[in-house]
């Protein structure tokens, strides 16, 4: 009885198939990467090498794809974002995979993003970087604010107590964007932060009393390694917001020595006046002063001036 191998030879089109196979084998075995591997492993005979053509073929094609890379999302490799490597294992050869540079950067970016939590913060703010802060003509107050922000990032996560910053100035001078740059700078160091737009978040806190998420949100704001309260002083002030939300959060953070950063259109005196308003009419200056003492204890004031509205450029 004729063997299967011999039977295949008599099938129509076998000659053309054999030609294509020989051409493919030649291309694979003369590939620079494959030839280098075979030189480094001279114990692999020609017969053995032919049996490994499938692995060599995959390696050749994937190396070609990597050399002509058009982006991680278009990667045609068997494992997207991974480079194949030929590895001698006992009497055979295996393909092993390592992440490419694009994959590594993508994973780092995802890891950084997971360290930055936010509520009601625009996407462009969450993509802020220190190197973009210098693309504009800036005055001395803005230069000082950037310097203080950068200094904070360098000191945070070093195992020592770090005081927060209270950035204040008029609308549109780049206070919120600066917080975004700080958040990304901290993420690069592996330090988690939470950035919230204070007026919107405080409105949500009221509704969270009914959906059962109030305690978990309060716990997050109290315990996150770095808290950033954006636009404080713009919220509708009530006794409950001041005493049961801001007061409780800031008291905990002061006791635990956790840094808090702020942005505001108000300086300290203006914010204290805002905090003193009472729903019952008149002023509650004692409770306002108590909140301000916590804010001052947790931060240093940094003014940002300038006449240009940078928000238009972000």
C-alpha positions as YAML, in Angstrom:
chain: A
units: angstrom
residues:
- id: 1
  name: UNK
  ca: [0.00, 0.00, 0.00]
- id: 2
  name: UNK
  ca: [1.29, 3.46, -0.95]
- id: 3
  name: UNK
  ca: [2.08, 5.79, 2.00]
- id: 4
  name: UNK
  ca: [0.20, 9.04, 2.50]
- id: 5
  name: UNK
  ca: [3.40, 10.96, 1.77]
- id: 6
  name: UNK
  ca: [3.80, 9.23, -1.56]
- id: 7
  name: UNK
  ca: [0.11, 9.66, -2.38]
- id: 8
  name: UNK
  ca: [0.32, 13.41, -1.81]
- id: 9
  name: UNK
  ca: [3.15, 13.64, -4.33]
- id: 10
  name: UNK
  ca: [0.79, 12.39, -7.05]
- id: 11
  name: UNK
  ca: [-1.96, 14.87, -6.25]
- id: 12
  name: UNK
  ca: [-2.69, 17.64, -8.84]
- id: 13
  name: UNK
  ca: [-0.84, 20.85, -8.05]
- id: 14
  name: UNK
  ca: [1.75, 19.17, -5.82]
- id: 15
  name: UNK
  ca: [4.64, 20.47, -7.93]
- id: 16
  name: UNK
  ca: [3.53, 24.09, -7.54]
- id: 17
  name: UNK
  ca: [2.94, 23.55, -3.83]
- id: 18
  name: UNK
  ca: [6.43, 22.11, -3.51]
- id: 19
  name: UNK
  ca: [7.88, 25.12, -5.32]
- id: 20
  name: UNK
  ca: [6.11, 27.54, -3.01]
- id: 21
  name: UNK
  ca: [7.19, 25.52, 0.01]
- id: 22
  name: UNK
  ca: [10.84, 25.53, -1.08]
- id: 23
  name: UNK
  ca: [10.68, 29.29, -1.73]
- id: 24
  name: UNK
  ca: [9.14, 29.91, 1.66]
- id: 25
  name: UNK
  ca: [11.74, 27.69, 3.34]
- id: 26
  name: UNK
  ca: [14.54, 29.56, 1.59]
- id: 27
  name: UNK
  ca: [13.14, 32.93, 2.66]
- id: 28
  name: UNK
  ca: [12.74, 31.78, 6.26]
- id: 29
  name: UNK
  ca: [16.15, 30.14, 6.62]
- id: 30
  name: UNK
  ca: [17.94, 33.13, 5.04]
- id: 31
  name: UNK
  ca: [16.17, 35.64, 7.26]
- id: 32
  name: UNK
  ca: [18.90, 37.56, 9.18]
- id: 33
  name: UNK
  ca: [17.27, 36.91, 12.55]
- id: 34
  name: UNK
  ca: [16.83, 33.20, 11.91]
- id: 35
  name: UNK
  ca: [20.38, 32.86, 10.51]
- id: 36
  name: UNK
  ca: [21.80, 34.60, 13.59]
- id: 37
  name: UNK
  ca: [19.90, 32.22, 15.87]
- id: 38
  name: UNK
  ca: [21.15, 29.17, 13.96]
- id: 39
  name: UNK
  ca: [24.74, 30.45, 14.11]
- id: 40
  name: UNK
  ca: [24.40, 30.84, 17.87]
- id: 41
  name: UNK
  ca: [23.03, 27.30, 18.14]
- id: 42
  name: UNK
  ca: [25.18, 25.21, 15.76]
- id: 43
  name: UNK
  ca: [23.90, 21.95, 17.29]
- id: 44
  name: UNK
  ca: [20.63, 22.49, 15.37]
- id: 45
  name: UNK
  ca: [21.08, 20.46, 12.20]
- id: 46
  name: UNK
  ca: [19.62, 21.32, 8.81]
- id: 47
  name: UNK
  ca: [17.08, 18.53, 9.18]
- id: 48
  name: UNK
  ca: [16.08, 19.76, 12.62]
- id: 49
  name: UNK
  ca: [15.88, 23.34, 11.36]
- id: 50
  name: UNK
  ca: [13.46, 22.29, 8.66]
- id: 51
  name: UNK
  ca: [11.20, 20.76, 11.29]
- id: 52
  name: UNK
  ca: [11.19, 24.10, 13.10]
- id: 53
  name: UNK
  ca: [10.09, 26.08, 10.03]
- id: 54
  name: UNK
  ca: [6.72, 26.95, 11.56]
- id: 55
  name: UNK
  ca: [8.34, 28.71, 14.53]
- id: 56
  name: UNK
  ca: [10.95, 30.37, 12.32]
- id: 57
  name: UNK
  ca: [8.23, 31.53, 9.92]
- id: 58
  name: UNK
  ca: [6.20, 33.15, 12.72]
- id: 59
  name: UNK
  ca: [9.34, 34.77, 14.14]
- id: 60
  name: UNK
  ca: [10.36, 36.18, 10.74]
- id: 61
  name: UNK
  ca: [6.94, 37.66, 10.02]
- id: 62
  name: UNK
  ca: [6.54, 39.18, 13.48]
- id: 63
  name: UNK
  ca: [10.02, 40.71, 13.40]
- id: 64
  name: UNK
  ca: [9.14, 42.24, 10.02]
- id: 65
  name: UNK
  ca: [5.92, 43.64, 11.47]
- id: 66
  name: UNK
  ca: [7.84, 45.17, 14.39]
- id: 67
  name: UNK
  ca: [10.39, 46.82, 12.08]
- id: 68
  name: UNK
  ca: [7.53, 48.39, 10.11]
- id: 69
  name: UNK
  ca: [5.36, 49.16, 13.13]
- id: 70
  name: UNK
  ca: [2.37, 51.44, 12.47]
- id: 71
  name: UNK
  ca: [1.18, 51.63, 16.06]
- id: 72
  name: UNK
  ca: [0.09, 49.36, 18.88]
- id: 73
  name: UNK
  ca: [-3.54, 49.30, 17.77]
- id: 74
  name: UNK
  ca: [-2.49, 47.95, 14.32]
- id: 75
  name: UNK
  ca: [-0.09, 45.29, 15.61]
- id: 76
  name: UNK
  ca: [-0.65, 42.06, 13.57]
- id: 77
  name: UNK
  ca: [1.43, 39.84, 15.86]
- id: 78
  name: UNK
  ca: [-0.11, 36.78, 17.48]
- id: 79
  name: UNK
  ca: [0.08, 38.58, 20.84]
- id: 80
  name: UNK
  ca: [-0.62, 42.23, 20.14]
- id: 81
  name: UNK
  ca: [2.15, 44.47, 21.47]
- id: 82
  name: UNK
  ca: [4.60, 41.63, 22.08]
- id: 83
  name: UNK
  ca: [7.84, 40.73, 20.28]
- id: 84
  name: UNK
  ca: [8.59, 37.04, 19.68]
- id: 85
  name: UNK
  ca: [12.01, 35.63, 20.52]
- id: 86
  name: UNK
  ca: [13.51, 32.29, 19.52]
- id: 87
  name: UNK
  ca: [14.66, 30.35, 22.56]
- id: 88
  name: UNK
  ca: [16.51, 27.00, 22.65]
- id: 89
  name: UNK
  ca: [14.83, 24.69, 25.15]
- id: 90
  name: UNK
  ca: [16.51, 21.27, 25.50]
- id: 91
  name: UNK
  ca: [16.22, 19.63, 22.09]
- id: 92
  name: UNK
  ca: [13.72, 21.99, 20.57]
- id: 93
  name: UNK
  ca: [13.04, 25.69, 19.94]
- id: 94
  name: UNK
  ca: [10.23, 27.75, 21.44]
- id: 95
  name: UNK
  ca: [8.81, 31.18, 20.74]
- id: 96
  name: UNK
  ca: [8.71, 33.38, 23.80]
- id: 97
  name: UNK
  ca: [7.13, 36.80, 23.93]
- id: 98
  name: UNK
  ca: [8.17, 40.07, 25.53]
- id: 99
  name: UNK
  ca: [6.23, 43.36, 25.46]
- id: 100
  name: UNK
  ca: [7.52, 45.94, 22.99]
- id: 101
  name: UNK
  ca: [8.32, 49.55, 23.89]
- id: 102
  name: UNK
  ca: [4.88, 50.75, 22.77]
- id: 103
  name: UNK
  ca: [3.15, 48.10, 24.90]
- id: 104
  name: UNK
  ca: [5.26, 49.01, 27.93]
- id: 105
  name: UNK
  ca: [4.45, 52.71, 27.54]
- id: 106
  name: UNK
  ca: [0.76, 51.89, 27.07]
- id: 107
  name: UNK
  ca: [0.72, 49.82, 30.26]
- id: 108
  name: UNK
  ca: [2.54, 52.58, 32.13]
- id: 109
  name: UNK
  ca: [-0.03, 55.10, 30.91]
- id: 110
  name: UNK
  ca: [-2.89, 52.86, 32.04]
- id: 111
  name: UNK
  ca: [-1.19, 52.35, 35.39]
- id: 112
  name: UNK
  ca: [-0.79, 56.11, 35.80]
- id: 113
  name: UNK
  ca: [-4.41, 56.71, 34.86]
- id: 114
  name: UNK
  ca: [-5.51, 54.29, 37.56]
- id: 115
  name: UNK
  ca: [-3.65, 56.41, 40.12]
- id: 116
  name: UNK
  ca: [-5.57, 59.56, 39.19]
- id: 117
  name: UNK
  ca: [-9.17, 59.59, 40.34]
- id: 118
  name: UNK
  ca: [-11.43, 62.53, 39.58]
- id: 119
  name: UNK
  ca: [-14.95, 63.87, 39.86]
- id: 120
  name: UNK
  ca: [-16.28, 66.40, 37.33]
- id: 121
  name: UNK
  ca: [-12.82, 67.29, 35.95]
- id: 122
  name: UNK
  ca: [-12.51, 67.88, 32.15]
- id: 123
  name: UNK
  ca: [-10.47, 65.37, 30.13]
- id: 124
  name: UNK
  ca: [-7.97, 67.99, 28.96]
- id: 125
  name: UNK
  ca: [-7.12, 68.78, 32.58]
- id: 126
  name: UNK
  ca: [-6.42, 65.12, 33.30]
- id: 127
  name: UNK
  ca: [-3.90, 65.13, 30.42]
- id: 128
  name: UNK
  ca: [-1.99, 68.15, 31.75]
- id: 129
  name: UNK
  ca: [1.81, 67.99, 31.91]
- id: 130
  name: UNK
  ca: [4.41, 70.30, 33.40]
- id: 131
  name: UNK
  ca: [6.26, 70.64, 30.09]
- id: 132
  name: UNK
  ca: [3.14, 72.18, 28.50]
- id: 133
  name: UNK
  ca: [2.88, 74.86, 31.17]
- id: 134
  name: UNK
  ca: [5.82, 76.76, 29.69]
- id: 135
  name: UNK
  ca: [4.47, 77.05, 26.15]
- id: 136
  name: UNK
  ca: [3.00, 80.47, 26.96]
- id: 137
  name: UNK
  ca: [4.56, 83.76, 27.93]
- id: 138
  name: UNK
  ca: [4.23, 83.70, 31.71]
- id: 139
  name: UNK
  ca: [4.66, 86.29, 34.44]
- id: 140
  name: UNK
  ca: [6.58, 85.92, 37.70]
- id: 141
  name: UNK
  ca: [3.58, 84.82, 39.78]
- id: 142
  name: UNK
  ca: [2.77, 82.03, 37.34]
- id: 143
  name: UNK
  ca: [6.41, 80.96, 37.18]
- id: 144
  name: UNK
  ca: [6.49, 80.83, 40.97]
- id: 145
  name: UNK
  ca: [3.27, 78.79, 41.09]
- id: 146
  name: UNK
  ca: [4.68, 76.23, 38.63]
- id: 147
  name: UNK
  ca: [7.86, 76.04, 40.68]
- id: 148
  name: UNK
  ca: [5.92, 75.44, 43.91]
- id: 149
  name: UNK
  ca: [3.78, 72.80, 42.18]
- id: 150
  name: UNK
  ca: [6.83, 70.98, 40.83]
- id: 151
  name: UNK
  ca: [8.51, 71.15, 44.22]
- id: 152
  name: UNK
  ca: [5.43, 69.57, 45.81]
- id: 153
  name: UNK
  ca: [5.55, 66.66, 43.35]
- id: 154
  name: UNK
  ca: [9.23, 66.07, 44.08]
- id: 155
  name: UNK
  ca: [8.65, 65.96, 47.83]
- id: 156
  name: UNK
  ca: [5.43, 63.91, 47.84]
- id: 157
  name: UNK
  ca: [5.70, 60.19, 48.48]
- id: 158
  name: UNK
  ca: [9.15, 60.52, 50.05]
- id: 159
  name: UNK
  ca: [8.03, 59.39, 53.50]
- id: 160
  name: UNK
  ca: [7.97, 62.86, 54.99]
- id: 161
  name: UNK
  ca: [5.16, 65.29, 55.75]
- id: 162
  name: UNK
  ca: [4.44, 67.60, 52.83]
- id: 163
  name: UNK
  ca: [2.31, 70.71, 53.09]
- id: 164
  name: UNK
  ca: [-0.32, 71.32, 50.45]
- id: 165
  name: UNK
  ca: [-0.80, 74.44, 48.34]
- id: 166
  name: UNK
  ca: [-3.68, 76.91, 48.07]
- id: 167
  name: UNK
  ca: [-3.56, 78.33, 44.53]
- id: 168
  name: UNK
  ca: [-5.70, 81.43, 44.14]
- id: 169
  name: UNK
  ca: [-6.27, 84.00, 41.42]
- id: 170
  name: UNK
  ca: [-8.92, 85.15, 39.03]
- id: 171
  name: UNK
  ca: [-10.80, 82.97, 36.56]
- id: 172
  name: UNK
  ca: [-8.84, 81.38, 33.70]
- id: 173
  name: UNK
  ca: [-5.23, 81.86, 34.85]
- id: 174
  name: UNK
  ca: [-4.49, 78.12, 34.77]
- id: 175
  name: UNK
  ca: [-5.05, 77.03, 38.37]
- id: 176
  name: UNK
  ca: [-6.97, 73.85, 37.52]
- id: 177
  name: UNK
  ca: [-4.55, 72.88, 34.75]
- id: 178
  name: UNK
  ca: [-1.74, 73.17, 37.27]
- id: 179
  name: UNK
  ca: [-3.52, 70.66, 39.52]
- id: 180
  name: UNK
  ca: [-3.76, 68.30, 36.54]
- id: 181
  name: UNK
  ca: [-0.01, 68.56, 35.97]
- id: 182
  name: UNK
  ca: [0.57, 67.81, 39.65]
- id: 183
  name: UNK
  ca: [-1.73, 64.76, 39.47]
- id: 184
  name: UNK
  ca: [0.21, 63.36, 36.50]
- id: 185
  name: UNK
  ca: [3.54, 64.15, 38.11]
- id: 186
  name: UNK
  ca: [2.44, 62.25, 41.22]
- id: 187
  name: UNK
  ca: [1.21, 59.31, 39.11]
- id: 188
  name: UNK
  ca: [4.65, 59.00, 37.52]
- id: 189
  name: UNK
  ca: [5.99, 58.48, 41.03]
- id: 190
  name: UNK
  ca: [3.25, 55.99, 41.89]
- id: 191
  name: UNK
  ca: [1.42, 58.37, 44.25]
- id: 192
  name: UNK
  ca: [-2.38, 58.23, 44.10]
- id: 193
  name: UNK
  ca: [-4.40, 61.45, 44.01]
- id: 194
  name: UNK
  ca: [-8.03, 62.49, 43.82]
- id: 195
  name: UNK
  ca: [-9.07, 65.67, 42.03]
- id: 196
  name: UNK
  ca: [-12.62, 67.01, 42.42]
- id: 197
  name: UNK
  ca: [-14.48, 70.04, 41.16]
- id: 198
  name: UNK
  ca: [-15.76, 71.11, 44.56]
- id: 199
  name: UNK
  ca: [-19.12, 72.74, 43.70]
- id: 200
  name: UNK
  ca: [-20.30, 69.82, 41.54]
- id: 201
  name: UNK
  ca: [-18.99, 67.21, 43.92]
- id: 202
  name: UNK
  ca: [-20.69, 68.75, 46.95]
- id: 203
  name: UNK
  ca: [-23.98, 68.74, 45.07]
- id: 204
  name: UNK
  ca: [-23.45, 65.05, 44.35]
- id: 205
  name: UNK
  ca: [-22.66, 64.36, 48.00]
- id: 206
  name: UNK
  ca: [-26.15, 65.54, 48.92]
- id: 207
  name: UNK
  ca: [-27.78, 63.14, 46.46]
- id: 208
  name: UNK
  ca: [-25.48, 60.31, 47.57]
- id: 209
  name: UNK
  ca: [-27.31, 60.24, 50.92]
- id: 210
  name: UNK
  ca: [-30.18, 58.52, 49.15]
- id: 211
  name: UNK
  ca: [-28.21, 56.11, 46.93]
- id: 212
  name: UNK
  ca: [-26.04, 54.72, 49.72]
- id: 213
  name: UNK
  ca: [-22.68, 55.95, 48.37]
- id: 214
  name: UNK
  ca: [-22.15, 58.79, 50.85]
- id: 215
  name: UNK
  ca: [-19.93, 56.91, 53.31]
- id: 216
  name: UNK
  ca: [-17.66, 55.43, 50.64]
- id: 217
  name: UNK
  ca: [-17.17, 58.83, 48.97]
- id: 218
  name: UNK
  ca: [-16.40, 60.48, 52.29]
- id: 219
  name: UNK
  ca: [-13.91, 57.74, 53.11]
- id: 220
  name: UNK
  ca: [-12.16, 58.26, 49.76]
- id: 221
  name: UNK
  ca: [-11.83, 62.03, 50.25]
- id: 222
  name: UNK
  ca: [-10.58, 61.59, 53.80]
- id: 223
  name: UNK
  ca: [-7.97, 58.92, 53.09]
- id: 224
  name: UNK
  ca: [-6.64, 59.45, 49.55]
- id: 225
  name: UNK
  ca: [-2.87, 60.18, 49.72]
- id: 226
  name: UNK
  ca: [-3.26, 63.55, 47.93]
- id: 227
  name: UNK
  ca: [-6.59, 65.38, 47.71]
- id: 228
  name: UNK
  ca: [-7.15, 68.30, 45.32]
- id: 229
  name: UNK
  ca: [-10.21, 70.51, 45.84]
- id: 230
  name: UNK
  ca: [-10.68, 72.57, 42.71]
- id: 231
  name: UNK
  ca: [-12.65, 75.83, 42.76]
- id: 232
  name: UNK
  ca: [-13.37, 75.84, 46.48]
- id: 233
  name: UNK
  ca: [-15.39, 78.93, 47.40]
- id: 234
  name: UNK
  ca: [-17.65, 78.66, 44.34]
- id: 235
  name: UNK
  ca: [-20.06, 76.19, 45.96]
- id: 236
  name: UNK
  ca: [-23.41, 77.11, 47.51]
- id: 237
  name: UNK
  ca: [-22.47, 77.25, 51.15]
- id: 238
  name: UNK
  ca: [-24.71, 75.60, 53.70]
- id: 239
  name: UNK
  ca: [-24.10, 74.65, 57.32]
- id: 240
  name: UNK
  ca: [-24.17, 70.97, 56.32]
- id: 241
  name: UNK
  ca: [-21.58, 71.42, 53.54]
- id: 242
  name: UNK
  ca: [-19.28, 73.41, 55.77]
- id: 243
  name: UNK
  ca: [-19.57, 71.43, 59.01]
- id: 244
  name: UNK
  ca: [-20.40, 67.87, 57.93]
- id: 245
  name: UNK
  ca: [-18.46, 67.64, 54.67]
- id: 246
  name: UNK
  ca: [-15.54, 70.06, 54.47]
- id: 247
  name: UNK
  ca: [-15.00, 70.17, 58.22]
- id: 248
  name: UNK
  ca: [-14.94, 66.40, 58.66]
- id: 249
  name: UNK
  ca: [-12.69, 65.79, 55.64]
- id: 250
  name: UNK
  ca: [-10.15, 68.46, 56.52]
- id: 251
  name: UNK
  ca: [-10.07, 67.51, 60.20]
- id: 252
  name: UNK
  ca: [-9.24, 63.91, 59.32]
- id: 253
  name: UNK
  ca: [-6.58, 64.91, 56.83]
- id: 254
  name: UNK
  ca: [-5.01, 67.32, 59.28]
- id: 255
  name: UNK
  ca: [-4.81, 64.64, 61.97]
- id: 256
  name: UNK
  ca: [-3.38, 62.09, 59.53]
- id: 257
  name: UNK
  ca: [-0.98, 64.62, 57.97]
- id: 258
  name: UNK
  ca: [-2.31, 63.99, 54.45]
- id: 259
  name: UNK
  ca: [-1.61, 66.84, 51.99]
- id: 260
  name: UNK
  ca: [-4.50, 68.74, 50.43]
- id: 261
  name: UNK
  ca: [-4.29, 71.17, 47.52]
- id: 262
  name: UNK
  ca: [-6.83, 73.81, 46.54]
- id: 263
  name: UNK
  ca: [-7.66, 76.21, 43.77]
- id: 264
  name: UNK
  ca: [-9.94, 79.18, 44.31]
- id: 265
  name: UNK
  ca: [-10.89, 82.59, 43.02]
- id: 266
  name: UNK
  ca: [-10.83, 83.70, 46.68]
- id: 267
  name: UNK
  ca: [-7.88, 84.52, 48.87]
- id: 268
  name: UNK
  ca: [-7.94, 83.30, 52.48]
- id: 269
  name: UNK
  ca: [-9.93, 86.28, 53.77]
- id: 270
  name: UNK
  ca: [-12.55, 86.05, 51.02]
- id: 271
  name: UNK
  ca: [-12.92, 82.29, 51.52]
- id: 272
  name: UNK
  ca: [-13.39, 82.77, 55.26]
- id: 273
  name: UNK
  ca: [-16.17, 85.26, 54.57]
- id: 274
  name: UNK
  ca: [-17.78, 82.79, 52.16]
- id: 275
  name: UNK
  ca: [-17.62, 80.00, 54.74]
- id: 276
  name: UNK
  ca: [-19.19, 82.17, 57.43]
- id: 277
  name: UNK
  ca: [-22.57, 82.49, 55.72]
- id: 278
  name: UNK
  ca: [-25.35, 80.75, 57.61]
- id: 279
  name: UNK
  ca: [-28.64, 79.43, 56.27]
- id: 280
  name: UNK
  ca: [-30.37, 81.01, 59.24]
- id: 281
  name: UNK
  ca: [-29.15, 84.43, 58.24]
- id: 282
  name: UNK
  ca: [-26.25, 86.41, 59.60]
- id: 283
  name: UNK
  ca: [-22.74, 85.05, 59.93]
- id: 284
  name: UNK
  ca: [-21.25, 82.08, 61.72]
- id: 285
  name: UNK
  ca: [-17.70, 83.38, 61.96]
- id: 286
  name: UNK
  ca: [-16.51, 80.90, 64.58]
- id: 287
  name: UNK
  ca: [-17.24, 77.85, 62.44]
- id: 288
  name: UNK
  ca: [-15.80, 79.55, 59.38]
- id: 289
  name: UNK
  ca: [-12.63, 80.34, 61.30]
- id: 290
  name: UNK
  ca: [-12.40, 76.70, 62.38]
- id: 291
  name: UNK
  ca: [-12.46, 75.53, 58.74]
- id: 292
  name: UNK
  ca: [-9.94, 78.17, 57.72]
- id: 293
  name: UNK
  ca: [-7.53, 77.09, 60.43]
- id: 294
  name: UNK
  ca: [-7.57, 73.59, 58.98]
- id: 295
  name: UNK
  ca: [-7.06, 74.91, 55.44]
- id: 296
  name: UNK
  ca: [-4.16, 77.10, 56.54]
- id: 297
  name: UNK
  ca: [-2.64, 74.24, 58.49]
- id: 298
  name: UNK
  ca: [-2.77, 72.02, 55.41]
- id: 299
  name: UNK
  ca: [-1.57, 74.50, 52.79]
- id: 300
  name: UNK
  ca: [0.49, 77.53, 51.85]
- id: 301
  name: UNK
  ca: [-1.11, 80.29, 49.75]
- id: 302
  name: UNK
  ca: [0.28, 80.80, 46.23]
- id: 303
  name: UNK
  ca: [-1.11, 83.60, 44.07]
- id: 304
  name: UNK
  ca: [-1.37, 83.21, 40.29]
- id: 305
  name: UNK
  ca: [-1.75, 86.48, 38.41]
- id: 306
  name: UNK
  ca: [-1.71, 87.47, 34.76]
- id: 307
  name: UNK
  ca: [-4.23, 88.96, 32.36]
- id: 308
  name: UNK
  ca: [-4.40, 86.15, 29.78]
- id: 309
  name: UNK
  ca: [-7.20, 83.59, 29.95]
- id: 310
  name: UNK
  ca: [-5.22, 80.36, 29.51]
- id: 311
  name: UNK
  ca: [-8.37, 78.26, 29.49]
- id: 312
  name: UNK
  ca: [-8.82, 79.15, 25.83]
- id: 313
  name: UNK
  ca: [-5.56, 77.35, 25.00]
- id: 314
  name: UNK
  ca: [-6.12, 74.06, 26.86]
...
